[in-house]
XYZ file of C-alpha atoms in Angstrom:
267
model
C 123.517 122.977 164.852
C 120.230 122.217 165.736
C 116.863 121.553 163.720
C 114.313 123.816 163.627
C 110.298 122.501 162.195
C 107.504 124.818 160.215
C 104.762 122.313 158.807
C 100.839 123.572 158.647
C 98.043 121.014 157.292
C 94.778 122.288 155.188
C 91.487 120.840 154.518
C 91.566 120.534 150.624
C 88.646 121.165 148.926
C 86.925 118.039 147.925
C 86.257 117.489 151.927
C 85.534 120.577 152.381
C 82.958 120.601 150.399
C 81.608 117.620 152.202
C 82.183 118.739 155.558
C 84.845 116.492 156.039
C 88.047 117.482 158.832
C 91.570 117.597 157.512
C 92.862 113.386 157.601
C 96.493 114.067 157.775
C 98.936 114.463 160.975
C 102.244 115.702 161.445
C 104.735 115.769 164.151
C 108.764 116.662 164.108
C 111.212 115.616 167.419
C 114.494 117.375 167.860
C 116.390 113.731 169.454
C 119.223 115.733 170.513
C 121.277 118.507 169.390
C 121.961 117.163 165.638
C 119.347 114.781 165.307
C 115.691 114.903 164.002
C 112.710 112.018 163.372
C 109.311 113.968 161.505
C 106.579 111.539 160.335
C 103.126 113.003 158.174
C 100.255 110.621 157.846
C 97.426 110.625 155.117
C 94.211 108.831 156.591
C 92.593 107.007 153.330
C 89.747 109.659 151.919
C 87.250 106.198 152.136
C 88.175 104.818 155.922
C 85.710 106.830 158.727
C 89.304 107.099 160.864
C 91.324 107.925 158.554
C 92.608 110.956 160.413
C 93.093 108.941 163.924
C 95.458 106.382 162.563
C 96.676 109.094 160.653
C 97.295 110.393 164.148
C 98.460 107.084 165.312
C 101.156 106.509 163.572
C 102.886 109.738 163.407
C 102.585 109.954 167.879
C 104.114 105.954 167.805
C 106.874 106.816 165.487
C 107.290 109.668 167.354
C 107.577 108.258 170.908
C 109.470 104.851 169.513
C 111.897 106.160 167.697
C 114.132 108.303 170.160
C 113.712 105.057 172.766
C 115.118 102.629 169.807
C 117.866 105.445 169.538
C 118.621 105.725 172.430
C 121.673 102.818 172.966
C 123.583 103.925 169.274
C 122.352 104.420 166.011
C 122.484 102.121 162.909
C 124.840 102.092 160.540
C 124.117 99.821 157.690
C 120.510 99.446 155.533
C 119.423 96.354 157.073
C 119.300 97.644 160.382
C 117.545 100.647 159.544
C 115.085 98.145 157.775
C 114.394 96.674 160.944
C 114.250 99.612 162.963
C 111.514 101.029 161.362
C 109.911 97.763 160.150
C 109.978 97.523 164.266
C 107.786 101.084 163.943
C 105.273 100.068 161.236
C 104.322 97.101 163.292
C 104.171 98.575 166.213
C 101.743 100.963 165.217
C 99.668 98.949 163.373
C 99.059 96.555 166.142
C 97.396 100.022 168.362
C 95.781 100.493 165.524
C 94.536 97.452 165.619
C 93.503 97.178 169.053
C 91.678 100.286 168.620
C 89.709 99.473 166.045
C 88.766 96.047 167.848
C 87.562 98.042 171.321
C 85.024 99.994 169.275
C 83.924 97.099 167.496
C 85.478 98.370 164.078
C 87.714 97.106 161.068
C 91.066 98.211 161.385
C 90.865 99.035 157.849
C 88.457 101.427 158.732
C 91.294 103.835 159.849
C 93.651 102.806 157.141
C 96.281 106.045 156.627
C 99.600 105.946 154.424
C 103.205 106.671 156.887
C 106.112 108.833 155.663
C 109.019 109.059 158.717
C 112.277 110.239 158.525
C 115.498 110.496 160.925
C 118.292 113.136 159.565
C 121.554 114.348 161.222
C 123.970 116.332 159.303
C 125.538 113.722 157.550
C 122.647 111.574 157.012
C 118.768 110.988 156.226
C 116.799 107.518 156.323
C 113.405 107.037 155.333
C 110.654 104.996 155.242
C 107.484 105.031 153.414
C 104.605 103.152 153.215
C 102.086 104.984 150.717
C 101.974 107.885 148.697
C 103.309 110.609 150.851
C 107.257 112.192 149.527
C 110.282 113.612 151.587
C 112.629 115.722 149.969
C 115.951 117.224 151.339
C 118.883 119.931 150.332
C 122.256 119.530 150.754
C 124.556 122.255 151.025
C 125.143 122.668 147.762
C 121.583 123.726 146.761
C 120.939 120.267 145.411
C 117.620 118.331 145.835
C 117.061 114.832 146.212
C 113.919 112.550 146.898
C 114.159 109.644 148.958
C 111.550 107.080 148.767
C 109.140 106.968 145.951
C 105.736 107.922 146.547
C 104.074 104.230 146.152
C 100.826 104.506 143.409
C 98.597 101.779 143.056
C 96.825 99.929 140.441
C 94.295 102.326 140.408
C 94.060 105.898 140.320
C 94.175 107.548 143.809
C 94.834 104.069 145.421
C 98.057 103.124 147.557
C 99.694 101.773 150.287
C 98.532 101.794 154.208
C 100.324 100.713 156.920
C 97.119 99.471 158.746
C 97.024 96.412 156.483
C 98.143 92.989 157.578
C 101.836 92.193 156.162
C 102.188 95.883 155.392
C 106.264 95.812 156.305
C 106.561 94.257 152.700
C 105.545 97.852 151.207
C 107.821 99.665 153.138
C 110.186 101.289 151.148
C 113.480 102.209 153.369
C 116.566 104.284 151.616
C 118.999 105.503 153.621
C 121.372 108.594 152.154
C 124.501 108.923 153.498
C 126.706 112.117 152.559
C 129.704 111.384 154.658
C 130.559 108.318 151.557
C 130.105 111.340 149.308
C 133.652 112.837 147.488
C 132.849 116.080 148.617
C 134.341 117.243 152.024
C 131.780 117.032 154.969
C 131.842 120.018 155.962
C 130.217 121.544 152.265
C 128.414 118.029 152.248
C 125.451 117.646 154.437
C 121.975 117.728 155.069
C 120.635 121.223 155.420
C 116.902 121.217 154.583
C 114.264 118.337 154.888
C 110.225 118.570 153.324
C 107.899 115.994 153.845
C 104.432 115.956 152.483
C 101.424 114.409 151.855
C 100.150 113.293 148.523
C 98.204 115.937 147.582
C 100.878 118.153 146.764
C 102.804 115.730 145.155
C 101.525 117.208 141.765
C 103.358 120.187 142.286
C 106.507 119.148 144.376
C 107.619 116.150 142.071
C 107.630 114.877 138.426
C 106.041 111.618 140.512
C 107.721 109.445 137.360
C 111.034 109.691 138.047
C 110.542 110.677 141.511
C 112.627 114.196 140.696
C 111.718 117.559 143.067
C 110.779 120.414 141.343
C 113.842 122.782 142.324
C 110.653 125.872 142.100
C 108.550 124.863 144.098
C 111.040 124.149 147.105
C 113.696 127.049 146.262
C 111.438 129.465 147.800
C 110.228 127.456 150.566
C 113.401 126.139 151.895
C 113.948 129.879 151.916
C 111.408 130.335 153.852
C 111.869 127.858 156.172
C 115.283 129.574 156.688
C 114.408 133.114 157.433
C 111.957 132.302 159.882
C 112.399 132.949 163.467
C 111.639 130.948 166.643
C 109.586 134.055 168.322
C 107.644 133.978 165.192
C 107.257 130.587 164.762
C 103.125 130.876 164.576
C 103.015 133.603 162.051
C 105.332 131.166 160.578
C 103.073 128.668 160.302
C 100.634 131.112 159.723
C 101.874 131.929 156.453
C 102.637 128.567 155.229
C 99.206 127.387 156.249
C 97.665 130.487 153.774
C 100.026 129.275 151.184
C 98.882 125.225 150.912
C 95.572 126.384 151.418
C 95.791 129.584 148.756
C 94.132 129.527 145.141
C 97.071 128.797 142.688
C 97.379 125.413 144.829
C 93.869 124.696 145.493
C 93.807 125.166 141.424
C 96.233 121.916 141.311
C 94.881 120.096 144.089
C 91.616 119.345 145.659
C 93.144 116.825 148.359
C 94.261 117.491 151.906
C 97.808 119.021 151.824
C 100.917 119.373 154.341
C 104.166 120.006 154.153
C 107.021 119.758 157.152
C 109.700 121.483 156.725
C 112.846 120.379 158.590
C 115.793 123.480 158.765
C 119.401 122.831 160.190
C 120.551 126.050 161.914
C 123.101 127.779 164.045
C 121.532 129.493 167.663
C 122.269 133.154 165.363
C 120.352 132.114 162.696
C 117.276 130.355 164.888
């Protein structure tokens, strides 16, 4: 079994009206046959170079985490907190260096950052900001990991580029190997990472509870998608994100990254 990824980003209606680009970024990487690392980031609408900050956050995650996992996987939540905090610090430092070279403030590169590392037996989430990570187990039960962080005011949140951002970092470890059900029947099967443009459609934010009617068809779509039709699947997902029924509910940029564990025959 290995992980197959399908992801897409679309420009929000508000950005389209003003001629702004999509400020989201996403990516994933199979670390080995069983492990995937993924990240999504959302540049702040008020940040002139938020898209660049988002890209740096995702790129730093995908470059750094595989090297940090080369020796062994952390076995405890504190060790995961230390590892992901190091990733956040490194990403912020890269932004600060870039901003200084451009005679800019790092605040102009403000972006959220959502990180997931997953195997069949466990999943780890690290988040600064209002993204969301949801996973489904073998019993089709949905779990939301780090709750989206909302600020004091509407549309306010936290960003990884701000000083001491690590203090805002939420890290959650869900170990299915400790569940009562047999390991073979209680595993992480699918994961979704999304930016805040989809929050109101995907979650009861106050309770951090996923809406099954939203995720059920999406996970079914990802399960049926084939590698030899990857471009078509990405295009289909993009059309969904830019559909009238979705845009009627949100004017923000939208990113959705779907990860599915599959056997060679299923791919």
